[in-house]
Amino acid sequence: MAVLPILSYPDPRLRTIAAPVKEVDAEIKTLISDMIETMYAADGIGLAASQVDRHIQLIVMDLSENRDTPMVFINPKVTPLVEEKQPYEEGCLSVPDVYDKVERPSKVRIEALDADGEPIDEIAEGLLAVCIQHEMDHLNGVIFVDYLSRLKQTRARDKVKKVLKIREKQSQQAAKQPEATNV
Ligand code: ZN
């Protein structure tokens, strides 16, 4: 397993439309494991393949408290079941440290394949409904900040730039200093 680099907003590669997965083969299974590891390493609850620069219809998620119940959605189709939209404070691993309210239908049907290629057909509400719609957007090249005002999009862009700079500095410093010994 490997931790994959995550693309950051406004990287144009995040706008790529994902193609359907043709077969759940060994290569896809490796990517699934890597994406789950990447999601955990980044402390996220969901990750779309688009975010790791693989433009196929694949999403991983873990909404459990103990972070031990990964879910996999291949070739997902999400259908809203209600007109009513609910606001939810969203964040995204591709837009670090930016959070804002997005309104989405509160109840959806999810049809997909799981990691074994078996069909999933379930009704989702609450956080699962929010998360699957957020990840579906990634597969369609949409990022949650697209729903926000121009001003907020500009601010998000600046914030991400800042965060990336700080992270780069931190990793340079970490590389310079000898590894601390844990006793
Ligand atoms: Zn996201």
mmCIF file of C-alpha atoms and ligand atoms in Angstrom:
data_model
loop_
_atom_site.group_PDB
_atom_site.id
_atom_site.type_symbol
_atom_site.label_atom_id
_atom_site.label_comp_id
_atom_site.label_asym_id
_atom_site.label_seq_id
_atom_site.Cartn_x
_atom_site.Cartn_y
_atom_site.Cartn_z
ATOM 1 C CA MET A 1 0.000 0.000 0.000
ATOM 2 C CA ALA A 2 1.107 3.548 -0.633
ATOM 3 C CA VAL A 3 0.077 7.051 0.278
ATOM 4 C CA LEU A 4 -0.648 8.921 -2.952
ATOM 5 C CA PRO A 5 -0.184 12.663 -3.526
ATOM 6 C CA ILE A 6 -3.484 14.575 -3.456
ATOM 7 C CA LEU A 7 -4.136 17.286 -6.063
ATOM 8 C CA SER A 8 -4.910 20.723 -4.630
ATOM 9 C CA TYR A 9 -7.418 23.327 -5.784
ATOM 10 C CA PRO A 10 -7.220 25.007 -8.299
ATOM 11 C CA ASP A 11 -5.223 22.285 -10.109
ATOM 12 C CA PRO A 12 -6.889 21.941 -13.546
ATOM 13 C CA ARG A 13 -6.552 18.142 -13.386
ATOM 14 C CA LEU A 14 -9.312 18.216 -10.756
ATOM 15 C CA ARG A 15 -11.645 19.280 -13.596
ATOM 16 C CA THR A 16 -11.209 16.024 -15.523
ATOM 17 C CA ILE A 17 -14.380 13.962 -16.030
ATOM 18 C CA ALA A 18 -13.839 10.422 -14.719
ATOM 19 C CA ALA A 19 -14.421 7.416 -16.977
ATOM 20 C CA PRO A 20 -16.315 4.307 -15.818
ATOM 21 C CA VAL A 21 -14.297 1.397 -14.409
ATOM 22 C CA LYS A 22 -14.446 -1.452 -16.928
ATOM 23 C CA GLU A 23 -13.385 -4.275 -14.669
ATOM 24 C CA VAL A 24 -12.650 -4.584 -10.951
ATOM 25 C CA ASP A 25 -9.241 -6.184 -11.491
ATOM 26 C CA ALA A 26 -6.024 -6.402 -9.451
ATOM 27 C CA GLU A 27 -4.896 -2.946 -10.570
ATOM 28 C CA ILE A 28 -8.151 -1.360 -9.367
ATOM 29 C CA LYS A 29 -7.891 -3.250 -6.078
ATOM 30 C CA THR A 30 -4.383 -1.892 -5.505
ATOM 31 C CA LEU A 31 -5.618 1.612 -6.238
ATOM 32 C CA ILE A 32 -8.500 1.079 -3.767
ATOM 33 C CA SER A 33 -6.051 0.058 -0.991
ATOM 34 C CA ASP A 34 -3.784 2.997 -1.784
ATOM 35 C CA MET A 35 -6.706 5.434 -1.785
ATOM 36 C CA ILE A 36 -7.960 4.135 1.576
ATOM 37 C CA GLU A 37 -4.469 4.499 3.045
ATOM 38 C CA THR A 38 -4.178 7.999 1.547
ATOM 39 C CA MET A 39 -7.570 9.001 3.001
ATOM 40 C CA TYR A 40 -6.579 7.795 6.484
ATOM 41 C CA ALA A 41 -3.137 9.425 6.286
ATOM 42 C CA ALA A 42 -4.757 12.747 5.368
ATOM 43 C CA ASP A 43 -7.429 12.314 8.057
ATOM 44 C CA GLY A 44 -10.253 12.561 5.534
ATOM 45 C CA ILE A 45 -13.641 10.832 5.450
ATOM 46 C CA GLY A 46 -13.855 10.507 1.674
ATOM 47 C CA LEU A 47 -11.614 10.516 -1.380
ATOM 48 C CA ALA A 48 -12.396 10.357 -5.091
ATOM 49 C CA ALA A 49 -9.901 8.873 -7.574
ATOM 50 C CA SER A 50 -9.859 12.259 -9.365
ATOM 51 C CA GLN A 51 -8.125 13.741 -6.317
ATOM 52 C CA VAL A 52 -5.157 11.388 -6.736
ATOM 53 C CA ASP A 53 -5.019 12.099 -10.469
ATOM 54 C CA ARG A 54 -6.681 8.832 -11.507
ATOM 55 C CA HIS A 55 -9.665 9.739 -13.611
ATOM 56 C CA ILE A 56 -11.932 6.767 -13.108
ATOM 57 C CA GLN A 57 -15.256 6.477 -11.292
ATOM 58 C CA LEU A 58 -14.009 5.288 -7.920
ATOM 59 C CA ILE A 59 -14.706 6.670 -4.449
ATOM 60 C CA VAL A 60 -13.558 5.528 -1.011
ATOM 61 C CA MET A 61 -15.092 6.690 2.243
ATOM 62 C CA ASP A 62 -15.039 5.970 5.954
ATOM 63 C CA LEU A 63 -17.588 7.675 8.163
ATOM 64 C CA SER A 64 -17.021 5.430 11.188
ATOM 65 C CA GLU A 65 -15.791 6.811 14.495
ATOM 66 C CA ASN A 66 -12.965 4.264 14.757
ATOM 67 C CA ARG A 67 -11.878 4.723 11.145
ATOM 68 C CA ASP A 68 -12.069 0.999 10.535
ATOM 69 C CA THR A 69 -15.040 0.673 8.165
ATOM 70 C CA PRO A 70 -13.940 1.729 4.687
ATOM 71 C CA MET A 71 -16.603 1.849 1.967
ATOM 72 C CA VAL A 72 -15.883 1.616 -1.746
ATOM 73 C CA PHE A 73 -18.129 2.876 -4.553
ATOM 74 C CA ILE A 74 -17.274 1.977 -8.138
ATOM 75 C CA ASN A 75 -19.193 3.511 -11.066
ATOM 76 C CA PRO A 76 -21.613 5.187 -8.666
ATOM 77 C CA LYS A 77 -24.936 6.662 -9.697
ATOM 78 C CA VAL A 78 -26.569 9.012 -7.211
ATOM 79 C CA THR A 79 -30.230 10.003 -7.531
ATOM 80 C CA PRO A 80 -31.807 12.630 -5.249
ATOM 81 C CA LEU A 81 -35.004 11.327 -3.631
ATOM 82 C CA VAL A 82 -36.204 14.631 -2.189
ATOM 83 C CA GLU A 83 -36.375 18.211 -3.458
ATOM 84 C CA GLU A 84 -35.537 19.570 -0.049
ATOM 85 C CA LYS A 85 -31.937 20.680 0.346
ATOM 86 C CA GLN A 86 -30.026 20.911 3.582
ATOM 87 C CA PRO A 87 -26.935 22.962 4.344
ATOM 88 C CA TYR A 88 -23.861 21.176 5.648
ATOM 89 C CA GLU A 89 -20.422 22.533 6.480
ATOM 90 C CA GLU A 90 -18.129 20.820 3.971
ATOM 91 C CA GLY A 91 -14.391 20.543 3.651
ATOM 92 C CA CYS A 92 -12.173 18.774 1.115
ATOM 93 C CA LEU A 93 -8.718 17.180 1.111
ATOM 94 C CA SER A 94 -8.022 19.075 -2.131
ATOM 95 C CA VAL A 95 -8.957 22.395 -0.516
ATOM 96 C CA PRO A 96 -7.127 22.169 2.828
ATOM 97 C CA ASP A 97 -8.335 24.281 5.747
ATOM 98 C CA VAL A 98 -11.331 25.692 3.860
ATOM 99 C CA TYR A 99 -14.815 24.916 5.178
ATOM 100 C CA ASP A 100 -18.163 26.315 4.104
ATOM 101 C CA LYS A 101 -21.835 25.494 3.918
ATOM 102 C CA VAL A 102 -23.153 23.764 0.814
ATOM 103 C CA GLU A 103 -26.808 22.845 0.255
ATOM 104 C CA ARG A 104 -27.597 19.437 -1.186
ATOM 105 C CA PRO A 105 -30.626 17.113 -1.316
ATOM 106 C CA SER A 106 -30.849 15.391 2.073
ATOM 107 C CA LYS A 107 -31.825 11.949 0.806
ATOM 108 C CA VAL A 108 -30.377 10.087 -2.189
ATOM 109 C CA ARG A 109 -30.276 6.636 -3.711
ATOM 110 C CA ILE A 110 -26.792 5.223 -4.315
ATOM 111 C CA GLU A 111 -26.259 2.543 -6.938
ATOM 112 C CA ALA A 112 -22.689 1.332 -7.417
ATOM 113 C CA LEU A 113 -20.363 -1.649 -7.259
ATOM 114 C CA ASP A 114 -18.344 -2.450 -4.151
ATOM 115 C CA ALA A 115 -14.650 -3.454 -3.964
ATOM 116 C CA ASP A 116 -15.549 -7.013 -5.016
ATOM 117 C CA GLY A 117 -17.605 -5.834 -7.965
ATOM 118 C CA GLU A 118 -20.857 -6.687 -6.149
ATOM 119 C CA PRO A 119 -23.806 -4.328 -6.633
ATOM 120 C CA ILE A 120 -24.725 -1.759 -3.956
ATOM 121 C CA ASP A 121 -28.207 -0.225 -3.933
ATOM 122 C CA GLU A 122 -28.954 1.840 -0.863
ATOM 123 C CA ILE A 123 -30.776 4.876 0.411
ATOM 124 C CA ALA A 124 -28.517 7.435 2.072
ATOM 125 C CA GLU A 125 -29.314 10.293 4.439
ATOM 126 C CA GLY A 126 -27.263 12.523 6.713
ATOM 127 C CA LEU A 127 -23.485 12.550 6.390
ATOM 128 C CA LEU A 128 -23.395 9.653 3.902
ATOM 129 C CA ALA A 129 -25.748 11.552 1.564
ATOM 130 C CA VAL A 130 -23.593 14.695 1.839
ATOM 131 C CA CYS A 131 -20.334 12.850 1.372
ATOM 132 C CA ILE A 132 -21.376 10.733 -1.632
ATOM 133 C CA GLN A 133 -22.675 13.854 -3.439
ATOM 134 C CA HIS A 134 -19.440 15.722 -2.661
ATOM 135 C CA GLU A 135 -17.344 12.822 -4.014
ATOM 136 C CA MET A 136 -19.619 12.373 -7.055
ATOM 137 C CA ASP A 137 -18.954 16.006 -7.876
ATOM 138 C CA HIS A 138 -15.210 15.242 -7.953
ATOM 139 C CA LEU A 139 -15.807 12.537 -10.570
ATOM 140 C CA ASN A 140 -17.582 15.201 -12.630
ATOM 141 C CA GLY A 141 -14.804 17.766 -12.180
ATOM 142 C CA VAL A 142 -16.757 19.827 -9.656
ATOM 143 C CA ILE A 143 -15.286 21.094 -6.361
ATOM 144 C CA PHE A 144 -17.416 22.240 -3.414
ATOM 145 C CA VAL A 145 -16.036 25.792 -3.566
ATOM 146 C CA ASP A 146 -17.692 26.093 -7.013
ATOM 147 C CA TYR A 147 -20.964 26.553 -5.096
ATOM 148 C CA LEU A 148 -19.570 29.521 -3.155
ATOM 149 C CA SER A 149 -19.344 33.193 -4.118
ATOM 150 C CA ARG A 150 -16.484 34.490 -6.291
ATOM 151 C CA LEU A 151 -15.034 36.258 -3.285
ATOM 152 C CA LYS A 152 -15.014 33.052 -1.244
ATOM 153 C CA GLN A 153 -13.430 31.165 -4.161
ATOM 154 C CA THR A 154 -10.612 33.707 -4.329
ATOM 155 C CA ARG A 155 -10.140 33.456 -0.568
ATOM 156 C CA ALA A 156 -10.078 29.653 -0.798
ATOM 157 C CA ARG A 157 -7.397 29.838 -3.480
ATOM 158 C CA ASP A 158 -5.228 32.118 -1.304
ATOM 159 C CA LYS A 159 -5.779 29.936 1.754
ATOM 160 C CA VAL A 160 -4.735 26.753 -0.094
ATOM 161 C CA LYS A 161 -1.605 28.492 -1.404
ATOM 162 C CA LYS A 162 -0.697 29.488 2.153
ATOM 163 C CA VAL A 163 -1.332 26.022 3.574
ATOM 164 C CA LEU A 164 0.756 24.365 0.854
ATOM 165 C CA LYS A 165 3.638 26.766 1.492
ATOM 166 C CA ILE A 166 3.579 26.020 5.231
ATOM 167 C CA ARG A 167 3.466 22.277 4.548
ATOM 168 C CA GLU A 168 6.403 22.540 2.181
ATOM 169 C CA LYS A 169 8.448 24.423 4.797
ATOM 170 C CA GLN A 170 7.560 21.851 7.423
ATOM 171 C CA SER A 171 8.612 18.944 5.253
ATOM 172 C CA GLN A 172 11.894 20.700 4.383
ATOM 173 C CA GLN A 173 12.606 21.256 8.063
ATOM 174 C CA ALA A 174 11.697 17.672 8.873
ATOM 175 C CA ALA A 175 14.123 16.499 6.176
ATOM 176 C CA LYS A 176 16.928 18.666 7.593
ATOM 177 C CA GLN A 177 16.548 17.602 11.206
ATOM 178 C CA PRO A 178 17.642 14.159 12.308
ATOM 179 C CA GLU A 179 14.767 11.911 13.294
ATOM 180 C CA ALA A 180 13.864 12.377 16.958
ATOM 181 C CA THR A 181 14.213 9.293 19.072
ATOM 182 C CA ASN A 182 11.116 8.161 20.849
ATOM 183 C CA VAL A 183 11.886 6.668 24.237
HETATM 184 ZN ZN ZN B 1 -13.436 16.752 -1.865
#
